[in-house]
């Protein structure tokens, strides 16, 4: 499959700044409070944007990428907190699927993460994009890239017990605040996607120490993989 337009999303400025620096012939367009940068990256038609933090921002941004800009593949990049204890700060997680961990209707008998009365709640990433991300990861950051489930919720997780619960109940690799919304919108529109997250902290209460220090470094790591992916497309 050949992708006509690639949609690239980051939640924060640090996460798109490096990609924006590589975008050629950039034009800007603003929609629903979000600025979209249209141009080419390694000769590939690309639309880049900063979604803002949280699932609603991410969902609005993704739908606009698909509807207004014709994105037929979406890559979300940024930082996350590690849930899998084997992950270290600076490691990369490439999503196999994504779940909203704060979708919690357990009092009505639903498992955490399940969206009531909906067939799919665990949204799979695209196999080809996963493979491309793995190949790019081995070039950019050999030995530091892992695949796993991304957990998303509108909260900054910094509690060891909650991290343990997320790992036990949902088998998550990392937690962040946007990915599952991007994944759900892409799934609903039949558009392939993948999420690439660099671990900035352990989601265990040490984030106030780690997050600011490692956000720039983590964003650099995510950028190096996304940049290589687009080069290989």
Coordinates of N, CA and C in Angstrom, one line a residue, residues 81-93 143-149 163-164 167 171-174 199 201-204:
X81 N 4.9 7.4 30.3 CA 5.4 6.8 31.5 C 5.4 5.3 31.4
X82 N 6.5 4.7 31.8 CA 6.6 3.2 31.7 C 5.7 2.5 32.7
X83 N 5.0 1.5 32.2 CA 4.2 0.7 33.1 C 4.8 -0.7 33.2
X84 N 5.4 -1.2 32.1 CA 6.1 -2.4 32.2 C 7.4 -2.2 32.9
X85 N 7.6 -2.9 34.0 CA 8.8 -2.7 34.8 C 10.1 -3.0 34.1
X86 N 10.1 -3.7 33.0 CA 11.3 -3.9 32.3 C 11.8 -2.7 31.4
X87 N 10.9 -1.8 31.3 CA 11.3 -0.6 30.4 C 12.1 0.4 31.3
X88 N 13.0 1.0 30.6 CA 13.9 2.0 31.2 C 13.6 3.4 30.6
X89 N 13.9 4.5 31.3 CA 13.8 5.8 30.7 C 14.6 5.9 29.5
X90 N 14.0 6.4 28.4 CA 14.7 6.5 27.1 C 14.3 5.4 26.2
X91 N 13.7 4.3 26.7 CA 13.2 3.2 25.8 C 12.0 3.7 25.0
X92 N 11.8 3.0 23.9 CA 10.7 3.3 23.0 C 9.7 2.2 23.0
X93 N 8.4 2.6 23.1 CA 7.3 1.7 22.9 C 6.6 2.0 21.6
X143 N 18.3 -1.8 20.0 CA 18.1 -2.4 21.3 C 17.2 -1.7 22.3
X144 N 16.7 -0.5 21.9 CA 15.9 0.3 22.8 C 14.4 0.3 22.5
X145 N 14.0 -0.4 21.4 CA 12.6 -0.3 21.0 C 11.9 -1.6 21.3
X146 N 10.7 -1.4 21.8 CA 9.8 -2.5 22.3 C 8.4 -2.3 21.7
X147 N 7.7 -3.4 21.6 CA 6.3 -3.3 21.2 C 5.4 -3.6 22.4
X148 N 4.2 -3.0 22.5 CA 3.3 -3.3 23.6 C 2.1 -2.4 23.5
X149 N 1.2 -2.7 24.5 CA -0.1 -2.0 24.5 C 0.1 -0.6 25.2
X163 N -0.1 2.1 38.9 CA 0.7 1.5 37.8 C 0.7 0.0 37.9
X164 N 0.8 -0.6 39.1 CA 0.8 -2.0 39.2 C -0.6 -2.6 38.8
X167 N -0.9 -2.6 35.0 CA -0.1 -3.7 34.4 C -0.8 -5.0 34.6
X171 N -2.4 -5.2 31.1 CA -1.1 -5.7 30.5 C -0.5 -4.5 29.6
X172 N -0.6 -3.3 30.2 CA 0.0 -2.2 29.4 C 1.5 -2.1 29.5
X173 N 2.1 -1.5 28.4 CA 3.5 -1.3 28.4 C 3.8 0.1 29.0
X174 N 2.9 1.1 28.6 CA 3.2 2.5 29.1 C 1.8 3.2 29.2
X199 N 9.9 6.7 26.7 CA 9.7 6.7 28.1 C 10.5 7.9 28.8
X201 N 9.6 8.8 32.0 CA 9.6 8.5 33.5 C 9.0 7.1 33.7
X202 N 8.9 6.7 35.0 CA 8.4 5.4 35.4 C 7.0 5.4 35.8
X203 N 6.3 6.6 35.7 CA 4.9 6.7 36.1 C 4.7 6.2 37.6
X204 N 5.7 6.5 38.4 CA 5.7 5.9 39.7 C 5.9 6.9 40.9

